[in-house]
């Protein structure tokens, strides 16, 4: 049984790791706490951005000589490889820590082996403390390593009768101001925010993060097969955040559109538009490890059909419309046995709404 002091230190490390969400890709978020030989907290750190020092290095720097004989609590197995920064396993050995407790093993073949290096140097190593919490905090990166594509979180705001817009297409605002502020947090945690051409036409969305200090702006992406939805002057083309327009390889309007667009990626067609796997591959190549899919229902249906939704965040507002588009359009499911069943992992009251977070059951 883990000691309460170990749990407290690791819980703090998990909290610290979360501060890096949205800023570390293509690296994971990692938090680290160092205690001295008598168990007092002497150093804290988290991985702040790719290319910058790892969490262990920040925490060891803060701890200085007090790390000697102490314990390091890390949310992810300390890395063993020399990338842009040196291997953390070696840094921990050199600092003289006598024990390392980490939550989640590193699935990245290049970085794994840190635990073995530590053990070989005589450091006591334990794995698995608060593993589920640390895994949940790093779910985007872990999913991207596992599937070789970005983690996709699909977010929508719906009325209690499941509508995401009124019959005339208007949808501002279904959800409460608190829910809309919460969406800015989700954007800040994501590397890219994606919408379909239908949403670009109907809403002229901005999609940048507002109201969160020091947030790293996500890449704003419009899936616009024919290169007709994003016109000069669109709000998404301002300089608040980078923007990418995904169009078909053979879009007729491509040459005209490309002149007025900041960055364009050409993709193969599939289904009712562009290939979802090709889009995710293109984003992965650009270092995107987490995507916030903000709709609309047609594009969300294509993502669900492609098996490319890893988490659903629905804001349910106490509002009725009775007509208008549903949250999810055709996802290729025609019979109840094929329904995509989800596990609810959290429900929360946000302003007047209820936020439900759910993940697809393993099939
Ligand atoms: N309440 C909410 O949370 C929320 C969020 C977002 C949107 N909305 C509302 O949703 C409505 C727009 O939704 P929508 O369903 O019409 O549009 P959408 O899902 O935003 O975009 C659909 C379009 O994306 C393009 N597309 C590209 N690749 C695709 C693929 N593989 N599969 C499917 N489509 C693909 C298609 O047009 P092309 O091929 O021509 O490019 C398609 O018509 C608006 O009323 C908006 O206000 C509400």
Coordinates of N, CA, C and O in Angstrom, one line a residue, residues 152-156 164 194-197 199 223 272 276 293-309 312 326-333 340:
X152 N -8.4 12.9 -30.6 CA -9.5 13.8 -31.1 C -10.6 13.9 -30.0 O -11.1 12.9 -29.5
X153 N -10.8 15.1 -29.5 CA -11.9 15.4 -28.6 C -13.0 16.2 -29.3 O -12.7 17.2 -29.9
X154 N -14.2 15.6 -29.4 CA -15.3 16.2 -30.1 C -16.1 17.0 -29.1 O -16.6 16.3 -28.2
X155 N -16.3 18.2 -29.3 CA -17.1 19.1 -28.4 C -18.3 19.6 -29.1 O -18.2 20.0 -30.2
X156 N -19.4 19.6 -28.4 CA -20.6 20.3 -29.0 C -21.4 20.9 -27.8 O -21.3 20.5 -26.7
X164 N -28.3 21.4 -32.1 CA -27.1 22.3 -32.0 C -27.3 23.6 -32.7 O -26.4 24.4 -32.7
X194 N -10.7 22.2 -35.0 CA -11.1 21.9 -36.4 C -12.6 22.1 -36.5 O -13.4 21.7 -35.7
X195 N -13.0 22.7 -37.6 CA -14.4 22.8 -38.0 C -14.6 22.5 -39.5 O -13.7 22.6 -40.3
X196 N -15.8 22.2 -39.8 CA -16.2 21.9 -41.2 C -16.5 23.2 -42.0 O -16.8 24.2 -41.3
X197 N -16.7 23.1 -43.3 CA -17.0 24.2 -44.1 C -18.4 24.8 -43.8 O -18.6 26.0 -43.9
X199 N -19.8 24.9 -40.8 CA -19.7 25.8 -39.7 C -19.0 27.1 -40.1 O -19.4 28.2 -39.6
X223 N -12.0 22.5 -42.6 CA -12.1 21.4 -43.6 C -13.0 21.9 -44.7 O -14.2 21.8 -44.6
X272 N -18.1 12.2 -48.0 CA -18.7 13.5 -48.4 C -17.8 14.7 -48.5 O -18.2 15.8 -48.5
X276 N -10.8 11.8 -43.6 CA -10.5 12.1 -42.2 C -9.1 11.6 -41.8 O -8.3 12.3 -41.2
X293 N -12.3 19.0 -32.0 CA -13.2 19.0 -33.1 C -14.5 19.8 -32.7 O -15.2 19.3 -31.8
X294 N -14.7 21.0 -33.3 CA -15.8 21.8 -32.8 C -17.0 21.7 -33.8 O -17.8 22.7 -33.9
X295 N -17.1 20.7 -34.6 CA -18.3 20.5 -35.4 C -18.0 21.0 -36.8 O -16.9 21.1 -37.3
X296 N -19.2 21.0 -37.5 CA -20.5 20.8 -37.0 C -20.9 19.3 -37.1 O -20.0 18.4 -37.3
X297 N -22.2 19.0 -37.1 CA -22.6 17.6 -37.0 C -22.2 16.8 -38.2 O -22.0 15.6 -38.1
X298 N -22.1 17.4 -39.4 CA -21.8 16.6 -40.6 C -20.3 16.1 -40.5 O -20.0 14.9 -40.7
X299 N -19.4 17.0 -40.2 CA -18.0 16.6 -40.1 C -17.8 15.7 -38.9 O -17.1 14.7 -38.9
X300 N -18.5 16.0 -37.8 CA -18.4 15.1 -36.6 C -18.9 13.7 -37.0 O -18.3 12.7 -36.5
X301 N -19.9 13.6 -37.8 CA -20.4 12.2 -38.2 C -19.3 11.5 -39.0 O -19.1 10.3 -38.8
X302 N -18.6 12.3 -39.8 CA -17.5 11.6 -40.6 C -16.3 11.2 -39.7 O -15.8 10.1 -39.9
X303 N -16.1 11.9 -38.7 CA -15.0 11.5 -37.7 C -15.5 10.3 -36.9 O -14.7 9.4 -36.7
X304 N -16.7 10.3 -36.5 CA -17.2 9.1 -35.8 C -17.2 7.9 -36.7 O -16.7 6.8 -36.4
X305 N -17.6 8.0 -38.0 CA -17.6 6.9 -38.9 C -16.2 6.4 -39.2 O -16.0 5.2 -39.4
X306 N -15.2 7.3 -39.1 CA -13.8 6.9 -39.3 C -13.1 6.3 -38.0 O -12.0 6.0 -38.0
X307 N -13.9 6.2 -36.9 CA -13.4 5.7 -35.7 C -12.3 6.7 -35.1 O -11.4 6.3 -34.4
X308 N -12.5 8.0 -35.4 CA -11.5 8.9 -35.0 C -12.0 9.9 -33.9 O -11.5 11.1 -33.9
X309 N -12.9 9.5 -33.1 CA -13.3 10.3 -31.9 C -12.9 9.6 -30.7 O -13.3 8.4 -30.4
X312 N -15.7 12.6 -26.1 CA -16.8 13.5 -26.4 C -17.1 14.4 -25.2 O -17.2 13.9 -24.1
X326 N -29.4 18.0 -35.4 CA -29.0 17.3 -34.2 C -27.5 17.4 -34.1 O -26.8 17.7 -35.0
X327 N -27.1 17.1 -32.9 CA -25.6 17.2 -32.6 C -24.8 16.4 -33.5 O -23.7 16.8 -34.0
X328 N -25.2 15.2 -33.9 CA -24.4 14.3 -34.8 C -25.2 13.9 -36.0 O -26.4 13.4 -35.9
X329 N -24.7 14.2 -37.2 CA -25.3 13.7 -38.4 C -24.9 12.3 -38.7 O -24.2 11.6 -37.9
X330 N -25.2 11.8 -39.9 CA -25.0 10.4 -40.2 C -23.5 10.0 -39.9 O -22.6 10.6 -40.4
X331 N -23.4 8.9 -39.1 CA -22.0 8.4 -38.8 C -21.9 7.0 -39.3 O -21.0 6.3 -38.8
X332 N -22.7 6.6 -40.3 CA -22.6 5.3 -40.9 C -23.2 4.2 -40.0 O -23.0 3.0 -40.2
X333 N -24.0 4.6 -39.0 CA -24.6 3.6 -38.1 C -26.0 3.4 -38.4 O -26.8 4.4 -38.4
X340 N -22.5 3.4 -31.3 CA -21.2 3.7 -30.6 C -21.5 3.9 -29.1 O -22.1 5.0 -28.8

